[in-house]
Every structure is written in structure tokens, then in C-alpha cells.
Short mmCIF file of C-alpha atoms in Angstrom, two decimals:
data_model
loop_
_atom_site.label_atom_id
_atom_site.label_comp_id
_atom_site.label_asym_id
_atom_site.label_seq_id
_atom_site.Cartn_x
_atom_site.Cartn_y
_atom_site.Cartn_z
CA MET N 1 -227.86 -11.53 -115.27
CA ARG N 2 -227.57 -7.81 -116.09
CA ARG N 3 -224.98 -6.82 -118.72
CA LEU N 4 -222.48 -4.12 -117.78
CA PRO N 5 -222.74 -0.82 -119.93
CA ARG N 6 -220.44 -0.84 -122.74
CA ALA N 7 -218.28 2.14 -121.37
CA LEU N 8 -218.07 0.28 -118.26
CA LEU N 9 -216.41 -2.60 -119.75
CA LEU N 10 -214.04 -0.53 -122.01
CA LEU N 11 -212.92 1.00 -118.49
CA GLN N 12 -212.20 -2.63 -116.90
CA LEU N 13 -210.58 -3.38 -119.98
CA LEU N 14 -208.35 -0.29 -120.03
CA LEU N 15 -207.65 -1.06 -116.14
CA LEU N 16 -206.54 -4.48 -116.66
CA VAL N 17 -204.06 -3.21 -119.57
CA ALA N 18 -202.89 -0.66 -117.26
CA THR N 19 -202.02 -3.01 -114.53
CA GLY N 20 -200.29 -5.64 -116.84
CA THR N 21 -196.45 -5.67 -117.59
CA PRO N 22 -195.58 -2.34 -119.21
CA GLU N 23 -193.18 -2.31 -122.30
CA ALA N 24 -189.77 -1.56 -121.21
CA PRO N 25 -188.83 2.09 -121.61
CA VAL N 26 -185.34 1.24 -122.45
CA SER N 27 -183.85 -0.78 -125.08
CA ALA N 28 -180.53 -2.06 -124.07
CA PRO N 29 -179.03 -3.33 -127.55
CA TRP N 30 -180.34 0.43 -128.93
CA SER N 31 -178.93 2.62 -126.68
CA LEU N 32 -175.60 4.26 -127.31
CA VAL N 33 -172.08 4.19 -125.41
CA TRP N 34 -169.19 6.14 -126.08
CA GLY N 35 -166.22 7.99 -124.38
CA PRO N 36 -162.60 7.95 -123.43
CA GLY N 37 -163.09 5.21 -120.81
CA LEU N 38 -163.53 2.37 -123.30
CA GLN N 39 -159.70 3.10 -124.55
CA ALA N 40 -156.87 1.50 -123.26
CA ASP N 41 -154.33 4.17 -124.17
CA VAL N 42 -156.51 7.11 -122.30
CA VAL N 43 -154.98 7.29 -119.06
CA LEU N 44 -157.00 9.50 -116.71
CA PRO N 45 -157.43 9.69 -112.99
CA VAL N 46 -160.71 8.51 -113.36
CA ARG N 47 -161.87 6.89 -116.46
CA TYR N 48 -165.44 7.83 -117.91
CA PHE N 49 -167.85 6.96 -120.32
CA TYR N 50 -171.38 7.96 -121.39
CA LEU N 51 -174.35 6.34 -122.23
CA GLN N 52 -177.63 7.46 -124.26
CA ALA N 53 -180.68 5.78 -123.04
CA VAL N 54 -183.06 4.63 -126.12
CA GLY N 55 -186.55 3.94 -125.92
CA SER N 56 -188.19 0.71 -127.32
CA ASP N 57 -189.30 3.02 -130.19
CA GLY N 58 -186.08 3.67 -131.27
CA GLN N 59 -185.97 7.48 -129.99
CA ASN N 60 -183.24 9.10 -127.69
CA LEU N 61 -185.04 9.57 -124.04
CA THR N 62 -184.46 13.08 -123.29
CA GLY N 63 -185.40 12.54 -119.53
CA SER N 64 -184.60 10.09 -116.86
CA PRO N 65 -186.19 6.76 -117.38
CA PRO N 66 -189.20 6.07 -115.22
CA GLY N 67 -188.52 4.14 -112.15
CA GLN N 68 -185.18 2.55 -110.50
CA THR N 69 -182.12 3.20 -112.50
CA LEU N 70 -181.49 -0.13 -113.90
CA PHE N 71 -178.05 0.56 -115.69
CA LYS N 72 -175.13 -0.97 -114.11
CA VAL N 73 -171.34 -1.41 -115.18
CA ILE N 74 -169.04 -4.63 -114.18
CA ILE N 75 -165.31 -4.14 -114.70
CA LYS N 76 -162.73 -7.19 -114.30
CA SER N 77 -159.42 -7.85 -115.44
CA LEU N 78 -159.27 -10.19 -118.64
CA SER N 79 -156.48 -12.37 -117.10
CA PRO N 80 -157.79 -14.32 -113.89
CA LYS N 81 -154.31 -14.24 -112.74
CA GLU N 82 -154.30 -10.55 -112.59
CA LEU N 83 -156.15 -9.09 -109.69
CA VAL N 84 -156.62 -5.23 -109.74
CA ARG N 85 -158.48 -2.83 -107.67
CA ILE N 86 -161.04 -0.65 -109.33
CA HIS N 87 -163.45 1.28 -108.02
CA VAL N 88 -166.48 1.55 -109.89
CA SER N 89 -169.41 4.16 -109.35
CA LYS N 90 -172.86 4.05 -109.58
CA PRO N 91 -174.27 5.43 -112.86
CA LEU N 92 -174.92 9.30 -112.71
CA ASP N 93 -178.16 10.25 -114.23
CA ARG N 94 -177.89 13.75 -116.25
CA ASN N 95 -181.26 14.03 -116.30
CA ASP N 96 -181.71 14.17 -119.92
CA GLY N 97 -181.63 10.98 -121.14
CA THR N 98 -177.80 10.25 -120.77
CA PHE N 99 -175.61 8.61 -117.91
CA LEU N 100 -172.15 9.09 -116.84
CA MET N 101 -170.15 6.11 -116.05
CA ARG N 102 -166.84 6.17 -113.72
CA TYR N 103 -164.45 3.98 -112.55
CA ARG N 104 -160.82 4.52 -110.98
CA MET N 105 -157.89 1.98 -111.15
CA TYR N 106 -155.60 1.32 -108.42
CA GLU N 107 -153.40 -0.93 -110.23
CA SER N 108 -152.11 -1.24 -114.08
CA VAL N 109 -152.99 -4.68 -115.49
CA ASN N 110 -150.89 -6.24 -118.51
CA GLU N 111 -153.97 -8.07 -120.15
CA GLY N 112 -156.50 -5.57 -120.30
CA LEU N 113 -160.11 -5.24 -119.00
CA LYS N 114 -163.52 -6.21 -119.69
CA ILE N 115 -165.96 -3.76 -119.17
CA GLU N 116 -169.77 -4.84 -119.10
CA VAL N 117 -172.44 -2.25 -119.45
CA LEU N 118 -175.94 -3.74 -118.39
CA TYR N 119 -179.45 -2.66 -118.44
CA GLY N 120 -180.80 -4.97 -115.63
CA ASP N 121 -179.19 -8.17 -117.00
CA GLU N 122 -179.10 -7.31 -120.88
CA HIS N 123 -175.99 -6.12 -122.40
CA VAL N 124 -176.40 -2.33 -123.44
CA ALA N 125 -174.96 -1.30 -126.88
CA GLN N 126 -171.69 -3.40 -127.98
CA SER N 127 -171.20 -4.47 -124.59
CA PRO N 128 -168.66 -6.27 -123.05
CA TYR N 129 -165.92 -3.73 -124.43
CA ILE N 130 -162.61 -5.21 -124.48
CA LEU N 131 -159.53 -2.86 -123.34
CA LYS N 132 -156.50 -4.91 -124.55
CA GLY N 133 -153.77 -4.35 -122.28
CA PRO N 134 -151.48 -2.62 -120.52
CA VAL N 135 -154.17 -0.46 -119.05
CA TYR N 136 -152.22 1.79 -116.77
CA HIS N 137 -153.55 3.54 -113.72
CA GLU N 138 -153.12 7.48 -112.99
CA TYR N 139 -149.76 7.03 -110.98
CA CYS N 140 -147.99 4.97 -113.64
CA GLU N 141 -144.82 6.58 -114.82
CA CYS N 142 -145.28 5.48 -118.35
CA PRO N 143 -145.45 8.63 -120.21
CA GLU N 144 -145.98 8.32 -124.32
CA GLU N 145 -142.86 9.48 -126.00
CA ASP N 146 -144.70 10.74 -129.38
CA PRO N 147 -146.62 13.63 -128.02
CA GLN N 148 -148.66 13.59 -131.30
CA ALA N 149 -149.79 10.22 -130.95
CA TRP N 150 -151.12 11.07 -127.31
CA GLN N 151 -152.93 14.12 -128.40
CA LYS N 152 -154.60 11.91 -131.25
CA THR N 153 -155.58 9.32 -128.71
CA LEU N 154 -157.10 12.00 -126.31
CA SER N 155 -158.72 13.60 -129.48
CA CYS N 156 -157.50 16.99 -128.48
CA PRO N 157 -158.53 19.72 -130.91
CA THR N 158 -156.45 20.78 -133.35
CA LYS N 159 -156.76 24.55 -132.17
CA GLU N 160 -157.49 26.15 -128.86
CA PRO N 161 -158.72 29.76 -129.65
CA GLN N 162 -158.05 30.99 -126.42
CA ILE N 163 -154.24 29.98 -126.36
CA GLU N 164 -153.89 31.49 -129.75
CA LYS N 165 -154.89 34.62 -128.30
CA ASP N 166 -153.36 34.58 -125.34
CA PHE N 167 -150.07 34.22 -127.48
CA LEU N 168 -150.49 36.65 -129.68
CA SER N 169 -148.52 39.21 -127.56
CA PHE N 170 -145.39 37.03 -127.44
CA PRO N 171 -144.11 35.73 -130.82
CA SER N 172 -140.63 35.17 -128.86
CA ILE N 173 -139.73 34.88 -125.29
CA ASN N 174 -136.73 36.05 -123.82
CA LEU N 175 -135.88 33.74 -121.06
CA GLN N 176 -133.14 35.98 -119.80
CA GLN N 177 -135.41 38.90 -119.75
CA MET N 178 -137.91 36.92 -117.84
CA LEU N 179 -135.19 35.73 -115.31
CA ASN N 180 -134.14 39.39 -114.98
CA GLU N 181 -137.66 41.06 -114.81
CA VAL N 182 -140.08 38.51 -112.99
CA PRO N 183 -138.47 38.67 -109.44
CA LYS N 184 -138.38 42.15 -109.23
CA ARG N 185 -141.92 43.04 -110.48
CA PHE N 186 -143.78 39.95 -109.00
CA GLY N 187 -141.53 38.31 -106.62
CA ASP N 188 -141.53 40.55 -103.44
CA GLU N 189 -143.22 39.97 -100.11
CA ARG N 190 -146.98 39.78 -101.26
CA GLY N 191 -145.75 37.84 -104.45
CA ALA N 192 -147.08 34.49 -105.57
CA ILE N 193 -144.97 33.31 -108.38
CA VAL N 194 -143.66 29.88 -108.75
CA HIS N 195 -140.60 29.56 -111.35
CA TYR N 196 -140.53 26.40 -113.55
CA THR N 197 -138.02 24.36 -115.42
CA ILE N 198 -139.13 20.96 -117.35
CA LEU N 199 -135.93 19.09 -118.62
CA ASN N 200 -136.03 15.49 -119.66
CA ASN N 201 -139.52 15.30 -118.61
CA HIS N 202 -138.34 16.29 -114.80
CA ILE N 203 -139.83 19.23 -113.16
CA TYR N 204 -137.88 21.57 -111.09
CA ARG N 205 -139.25 24.92 -109.47
CA ARG N 206 -138.21 27.38 -107.03
CA SER N 207 -140.79 29.81 -105.25
CA LEU N 208 -140.87 33.60 -105.72
CA GLY N 209 -142.86 35.63 -103.23
CA LYS N 210 -144.37 35.09 -99.61
CA TYR N 211 -147.77 33.54 -100.95
CA THR N 212 -146.73 30.50 -102.86
CA ASP N 213 -148.48 27.61 -100.92
CA PHE N 214 -150.72 27.06 -103.78
CA LYS N 215 -147.61 25.63 -106.04
CA MET N 216 -148.85 22.14 -104.59
CA PHE N 217 -151.61 22.60 -107.15
CA SER N 218 -149.50 23.30 -110.07
CA ASP N 219 -147.01 20.89 -108.90
CA GLU N 220 -149.79 17.93 -109.12
CA ILE N 221 -151.17 18.61 -112.61
CA LEU N 222 -147.64 19.00 -113.85
CA LEU N 223 -146.56 15.76 -112.20
CA SER N 224 -149.58 13.86 -113.64
CA LEU N 225 -149.12 15.06 -117.15
CA ALA N 226 -145.52 13.99 -117.10
CA ARG N 227 -146.49 10.81 -116.25
CA LYS N 228 -148.72 10.41 -119.47
CA VAL N 229 -146.79 12.10 -122.39
CA LEU N 230 -143.09 13.34 -122.68
CA LEU N 231 -143.37 16.91 -122.33
CA PRO N 232 -141.23 19.52 -124.19
CA ASP N 233 -138.08 21.21 -122.64
CA VAL N 234 -139.76 24.59 -121.18
CA GLU N 235 -139.13 27.64 -118.50
CA PHE N 236 -141.81 29.30 -117.24
CA TYR N 237 -143.61 31.30 -114.46
CA ILE N 238 -146.76 30.56 -112.91
CA ASN N 239 -148.92 32.85 -110.71
CA VAL N 240 -150.67 31.01 -108.29
CA GLY N 241 -152.31 34.21 -106.83
CA ASP N 242 -156.07 34.99 -107.58
CA TRP N 243 -156.07 37.74 -110.02
CA PRO N 244 -154.07 38.42 -113.23
CA LEU N 245 -150.64 40.28 -112.84
CA GLU N 246 -149.32 41.56 -116.54
CA HIS N 247 -151.02 44.55 -117.64
CA ARG N 248 -148.60 46.25 -119.84
CA LYS N 249 -149.85 46.91 -123.33
CA VAL N 250 -148.03 45.42 -126.49
CA ASN N 251 -147.16 48.70 -127.60
CA GLU N 252 -145.26 49.91 -124.59
CA THR N 253 -141.50 49.68 -123.85
CA PRO N 254 -141.27 47.58 -122.24
CA GLY N 255 -143.67 45.53 -123.40
CA PRO N 256 -145.70 42.56 -121.46
CA ILE N 257 -143.94 39.53 -120.50
CA PRO N 258 -146.09 36.06 -120.95
CA LEU N 259 -146.74 35.08 -117.02
CA ILE N 260 -149.05 32.07 -116.81
CA SER N 261 -152.12 32.56 -114.44
CA TRP N 262 -155.21 31.04 -113.46
CA CYS N 263 -157.45 33.57 -114.28
CA GLY N 264 -157.17 36.65 -116.85
CA SER N 265 -159.07 39.72 -117.81
CA LEU N 266 -159.72 42.03 -120.80
CA ASP N 267 -156.98 44.47 -119.81
CA SER N 268 -154.27 41.94 -118.84
CA ARG N 269 -151.84 39.71 -120.84
CA ASP N 270 -151.66 36.56 -118.82
CA VAL N 271 -151.58 33.29 -120.40
CA ILE N 272 -154.28 31.51 -118.98
CA LEU N 273 -154.72 28.02 -117.39
CA PRO N 274 -157.54 26.02 -116.31
CA THR N 275 -157.69 26.98 -112.51
CA TYR N 276 -156.41 24.57 -109.65
CA ASP N 277 -159.48 23.67 -108.06
CA ILE N 278 -160.82 22.31 -111.70
CA THR N 279 -157.51 20.19 -112.09
CA HIS N 280 -157.29 19.18 -108.10
CA SER N 281 -160.56 17.91 -108.21
CA THR N 282 -160.24 16.08 -111.21
CA LEU N 283 -157.03 14.36 -109.66
CA GLU N 284 -158.77 13.54 -106.55
CA ALA N 285 -162.02 12.39 -108.02
CA MET N 286 -164.07 9.08 -106.84
CA ARG N 287 -161.59 8.98 -103.69
CA GLY N 288 -162.56 11.87 -101.25
CA VAL N 289 -165.48 14.12 -100.79
CA THR N 290 -164.00 16.62 -103.37
CA ASN N 291 -167.07 17.83 -106.14
CA ASP N 292 -165.31 17.39 -109.76
CA LEU N 293 -166.24 18.14 -113.24
CA LEU N 294 -167.91 14.81 -113.55
CA SER N 295 -169.83 14.19 -110.23
CA ILE N 296 -171.44 17.57 -110.37
CA GLN N 297 -173.34 16.38 -113.67
CA GLY N 298 -175.46 14.07 -111.45
CA ASN N 299 -176.40 17.13 -109.56
CA THR N 300 -177.48 19.94 -111.29
CA GLY N 301 -179.62 21.18 -108.81
CA PRO N 302 -183.52 21.64 -108.47
CA SER N 303 -185.78 22.01 -111.65
CA TRP N 304 -185.78 25.45 -113.06
CA ILE N 305 -189.14 26.50 -111.49
CA ASN N 306 -187.74 25.87 -107.85
CA LYS N 307 -185.02 28.08 -108.30
CA THR N 308 -184.43 31.02 -106.23
CA GLU N 309 -184.47 34.51 -107.78
CA LYS N 310 -181.60 36.16 -106.35
CA ALA N 311 -177.61 36.09 -107.24
CA PHE N 312 -175.64 34.22 -104.85
CA PHE N 313 -171.91 33.93 -103.49
CA ARG N 314 -169.73 32.56 -101.01
CA GLY N 315 -165.91 32.42 -100.83
CA ARG N 316 -162.95 33.83 -98.87
CA ASP N 317 -161.57 37.49 -98.81
CA SER N 318 -159.32 37.12 -101.86
CA ARG N 319 -160.25 40.35 -103.28
CA GLU N 320 -161.69 43.65 -102.04
CA GLU N 321 -164.33 43.52 -104.62
CA ARG N 322 -165.75 40.33 -102.67
CA LEU N 323 -166.23 42.77 -99.53
CA GLN N 324 -168.04 44.93 -101.58
CA LEU N 325 -170.27 42.29 -102.96
CA VAL N 326 -171.06 41.59 -99.18
CA GLN N 327 -172.05 45.25 -98.76
CA LEU N 328 -174.43 45.23 -101.60
CA SER N 329 -175.90 42.23 -100.46
CA ARG N 330 -176.55 44.00 -97.20
CA GLU N 331 -177.94 46.92 -98.87
CA ASN N 332 -180.27 44.65 -101.40
CA PRO N 333 -180.92 41.22 -99.88
CA GLN N 334 -183.91 40.51 -102.31
CA LEU N 335 -181.46 40.71 -105.26
CA LEU N 336 -178.04 39.43 -103.53
CA ASP N 337 -177.07 36.76 -100.72
CA ALA N 338 -173.39 37.24 -100.91
CA GLY N 339 -171.04 36.13 -97.66
CA ILE N 340 -167.28 36.00 -96.83
CA THR N 341 -166.70 32.36 -95.44
CA GLY N 342 -163.14 33.08 -94.44
CA TYR N 343 -160.87 35.75 -93.50
CA PHE N 344 -157.03 35.99 -94.58
CA PHE N 345 -156.38 39.37 -96.64
CA PHE N 346 -158.70 41.64 -94.96
CA GLN N 347 -159.15 40.23 -91.39
CA GLU N 348 -160.15 43.73 -89.82
CA LYS N 349 -163.21 43.36 -92.16
CA GLU N 350 -164.45 40.40 -90.23
CA LYS N 351 -166.27 42.11 -87.15
CA GLU N 352 -167.83 44.67 -89.56
CA LEU N 353 -168.96 42.37 -92.65
CA GLY N 354 -169.15 38.94 -90.41
CA LYS N 355 -168.61 35.62 -91.46
CA ALA N 356 -171.03 33.55 -93.24
CA LYS N 357 -171.71 29.63 -92.86
CA LEU N 358 -170.16 27.39 -95.65
CA MET N 359 -172.91 26.30 -98.18
CA GLY N 360 -172.86 22.72 -99.68
CA PHE N 361 -171.38 23.08 -103.42
CA PHE N 362 -174.93 21.98 -105.14
CA ASP N 363 -176.87 25.05 -103.04
CA PHE N 364 -174.86 26.93 -105.71
CA PHE N 365 -177.04 25.75 -108.51
CA LYS N 366 -180.31 27.58 -106.95
CA GLU N 367 -179.92 30.61 -110.46
CA ASN N 368 -182.51 33.49 -111.05
CA ASP N 369 -184.45 34.57 -114.01
CA GLU N 370 -185.46 33.68 -117.74
CA GLU N 371 -182.04 34.79 -119.39
CA ALA N 372 -179.90 33.12 -116.63
CA LYS N 373 -181.92 30.00 -117.71
CA LYS N 374 -180.90 30.39 -121.21
CA ILE N 375 -177.43 31.27 -120.28
CA ALA N 376 -177.32 28.12 -117.61
CA LYS N 377 -178.36 25.66 -120.57
CA GLU N 378 -175.87 26.94 -123.16
CA GLY N 379 -173.39 26.86 -120.47
CA GLN N 380 -173.86 23.39 -119.32
CA LEU N 381 -173.68 22.13 -122.60
CA THR N 382 -170.65 24.12 -123.47
CA ALA N 383 -168.94 22.78 -120.16
CA ARG N 384 -169.89 19.11 -120.72
CA ASP N 385 -168.01 19.81 -124.18
CA LEU N 386 -164.90 21.61 -123.03
CA LEU N 387 -164.53 20.71 -119.17
CA GLN N 388 -163.85 17.22 -119.50
CA PRO N 389 -160.87 15.72 -117.63
CA HIS N 390 -159.23 14.65 -120.89
CA ARG N 391 -159.77 18.03 -122.42
CA LEU N 392 -157.75 19.79 -119.38
CA TYR N 393 -154.60 17.60 -120.13
CA CYS N 394 -154.77 18.74 -123.89
CA TYR N 395 -155.17 22.27 -122.90
CA TYR N 396 -152.30 22.10 -120.22
CA TYR N 397 -150.22 20.45 -122.68
CA ARG N 398 -150.88 22.86 -125.86
CA VAL N 399 -149.95 25.94 -123.45
CA LEU N 400 -146.43 24.38 -122.44
CA GLN N 401 -145.94 23.33 -126.38
CA LYS N 402 -146.88 26.81 -127.48
CA TYR N 403 -144.62 28.53 -124.73
CA ALA N 404 -141.61 26.06 -125.71
CA GLU N 405 -141.95 27.10 -129.25
CA ARG N 406 -141.69 30.83 -128.85
CA GLN N 407 -138.56 30.53 -126.30
CA SER N 408 -135.32 32.04 -127.73
CA SER N 409 -132.95 30.04 -125.53
CA LYS N 410 -132.78 26.61 -123.88
CA PRO N 411 -134.28 26.46 -120.48
CA GLU N 412 -132.07 26.09 -117.42
CA ILE N 413 -132.18 24.76 -113.86
CA ARG N 414 -131.85 27.98 -111.94
CA ASP N 415 -130.36 28.47 -108.71
CA GLY N 416 -132.40 27.65 -106.05
CA MET N 417 -134.91 25.05 -108.04
CA GLU N 418 -135.43 21.98 -106.64
CA LEU N 419 -136.72 18.78 -107.93
CA VAL N 420 -140.36 18.00 -107.91
CA PRO N 421 -140.51 13.97 -107.27
CA GLN N 422 -143.11 11.99 -108.57
CA PRO N 423 -145.68 10.25 -105.82
CA GLY N 424 -143.13 7.76 -104.17
CA ASP N 425 -145.56 5.58 -102.09
CA ASN N 426 -145.19 1.90 -102.81
CA THR N 427 -149.01 1.40 -103.57
CA SER N 428 -149.11 4.22 -106.22
CA LEU N 429 -146.03 3.33 -108.77
CA CYS N 430 -146.03 0.50 -111.24
CA GLN N 431 -143.73 -0.89 -113.28
CA CYS N 432 -144.06 -0.60 -117.32
CA LEU N 433 -143.40 -4.12 -118.44
CA LEU N 434 -144.73 -4.16 -121.56
CA LYS N 435 -144.19 -1.44 -124.19
CA LYS N 436 -147.10 -0.30 -126.33
CA PRO N 437 -145.07 -1.40 -129.87
CA LEU N 438 -145.74 -4.84 -128.48
CA ARG N 439 -149.46 -5.04 -128.22
CA GLU N 440 -151.24 -6.82 -130.65
CA ASP N 441 -153.69 -4.37 -131.87
CA LEU N 442 -150.25 -2.39 -132.99
#
């Protein structure tokens, strides 16, 4: 019988090894799990935490593990007597070796929760994680009475540079001056101002101007915040329009007044808050088709080499500059793809410029050149750090706190104001049966 050449024998051996059972690419016990969704006291619309996959060699994975994702999360009430609806979403692969885990509670539990994080059938890191109760869901009116304790629980930053910068122009806030001036300057027919007063953690408001329908978004985030922490007594004005309003300089007479807006610019003095679409999508996460700051982390678009080399824009006609952008797109289609998806303010321009079809949200992730690649990567890391739901709540509270500290008089419920009620459906509200000082871990 003829012997096979050594080279052929070696090749057969390699093939046998290759077709054998491969070593598991992920080590469940060595992988890492962290985040606010593992703390009972952090009440958010959707609770979330992160997982870093670690290989069997002890090194963090920097890309998606090969094959099917084997990570999963199982969440149950600690007490079999407490039935609770919990929507647990599939892990979101962030394509860099990390995963985002999300769950939404539809009832509160008094005993607590048990969270199992598994890779196949093996527990990951310190799983199972025990959250001692009570654990409240989003619509439970159980505000923390100690704001400092609440901020510490959420790991709110001690300083917010943007807030400090915005309030430099306003060492003192004269509420009477605001009352006299804001309606006259900004509450005309095209106005979009909502006047709020928060007293004893109740929210009152009145509309100033014609275009204030977006107050529904400022209402819902303020109500959500009031359900979680005791808010300061404060009176302020929110601009729910699409551009900043206060352009007076600090050295002018009269000087600028502190309007709160969802947008700002280098030549305006508006105090900036996170925009309504970010807060609304956060509140509605995991119960609709809205894309939020968490869901998009698992849909970051095609690989960079497959992205389109041109700028891209879709949106409604909220500013004339957007119409000019469409005109530029027509003149330079190789560089820019811009279109208006809905006309409201400039309806007479629709025939001239045309109406673009709505684009899928993730189509916006298709970017352009090498510089943009660097910007995108740095922006993604910054967004992951700053634009997390719990950080949005921290930011909103800090703005209200800073505003309240500068008021020269006590806020009042003004003529024309109405109470903004908390959601009143029977499925959303809960009773705070246990106070936090009664918890065993305190």
C-alpha cells in the first residue's frame, strides 16, 4: 500500500482539526455587564444596560462575534405572587464587540426583579442580577424627594459646560420683566412660546402665540421628570419653534432675557434644552415604530466603504434656508441630495421645488469622505456618552435647577394657566406602597 506524501497527510490533519468543534469565541464568565438598567432606583421609560463580549483569550472583542448572536436576557419578578408585564428586546449588536440590552416595564414590583444575562445556556459576568424592590415603571408617580440623591443614583455629571455657558448672561432673572416683555415680543400671531410654572411638583402652562402645538412634547418630558424627582419651584418660557429667538447682546439696554429653546446659535442667547424629537422618542421607546437613541445603536448603517459620497437632507419647510438647500441640490446633484418632505410655512414653493418622498431613518447613515469618517466615529462615541436617556433627565433637571436659583421672586400661577395632568388611564398609574427608607439595602 502506497504511503501518502507528508504534505498531503498534513493537509488532511489540518482539515480534520478545522472541521472539529471550534473553541467558543466568547467567554461568558469573562464578559462584562454594566449600566443603569441594573439599578432598581433608576426609573426610565426603557431600562437598559451594556455588555462587552470578551473572548476565550481574555481579550475584548472589537467586532461582532461570528455566527448567530447567542446573548439573551430573561427578566422575572422575584416573587411568584407578583405578575408583571416586561417587554425584553433582543440584544442590539453595536458592531464593536458590545451589545445593548433593553427592557420596558408595564407594572411596578414591590419585591424586585431577577435579571439573567446568558450566552447560550451559560450565565454572563455576575448574572443573575437581583434588583431589590420596589422597582417602579415609567408612569408611577413616585418622585424622589431628595434631588441630590436622585442625581447621584443616575450618575449625573457635577458640571454641564453648556448649561454654565448658557446662564452666564443671566446672573439674575426678573420674573416680572419676563411677564411684561415675553408676550409682547414673542407671543404674536406667529409666536411659539409656552409659559410654564412648576409649583409643588405640579406643572401649569399657558400658550403664547399661534404655533404652540408642540407643547405636547415639552409637557410629556416635564411630566415624566416630575414623576421621578421633586422639581424646584420655577417659572419659565419655552420656545417650541424651530429657531432661537433672543438675539440681544449682554451689553445692550435692555439686555437679553432667558428664553428656553430646543435650538441655539452663536449669535443668540437662548438657553438650550435637548430637542423634542430626542425626548419624545426616548419616552416612546420599545412601544412603537419610533427610532430612539438606543435603537439606532444597533443600526449604524453600511460599512464606511459602502457609504454614498454626497451630503444628504430630508425634512419639512421649517426654515427658508432649507428651500435654498434644495435649490443647491438641483444645481449640484453630484454633491448634495436634498428634498422637502412636507410644506407648511412655504406652501407656494411646493410646485417650484417639488415634494420629496420620505426616507427611512437609517438611510441617513449613508455619509461621504475621510474627514467625515473621523467626525462620524468621534461623534458616535460622544453621542453614546452624552445622549443616553438618563443623561437627558439629568440635563433637564439641571436647567430647571439653575433657572430656579436665579429667580429674583417666587414663581406664580398666572392668569390663563392650566394644570397639565399626569396620564390618567388605569393601566399607567401605580400606588407607591413601599417608601424607599423601608428597603432592606438602605
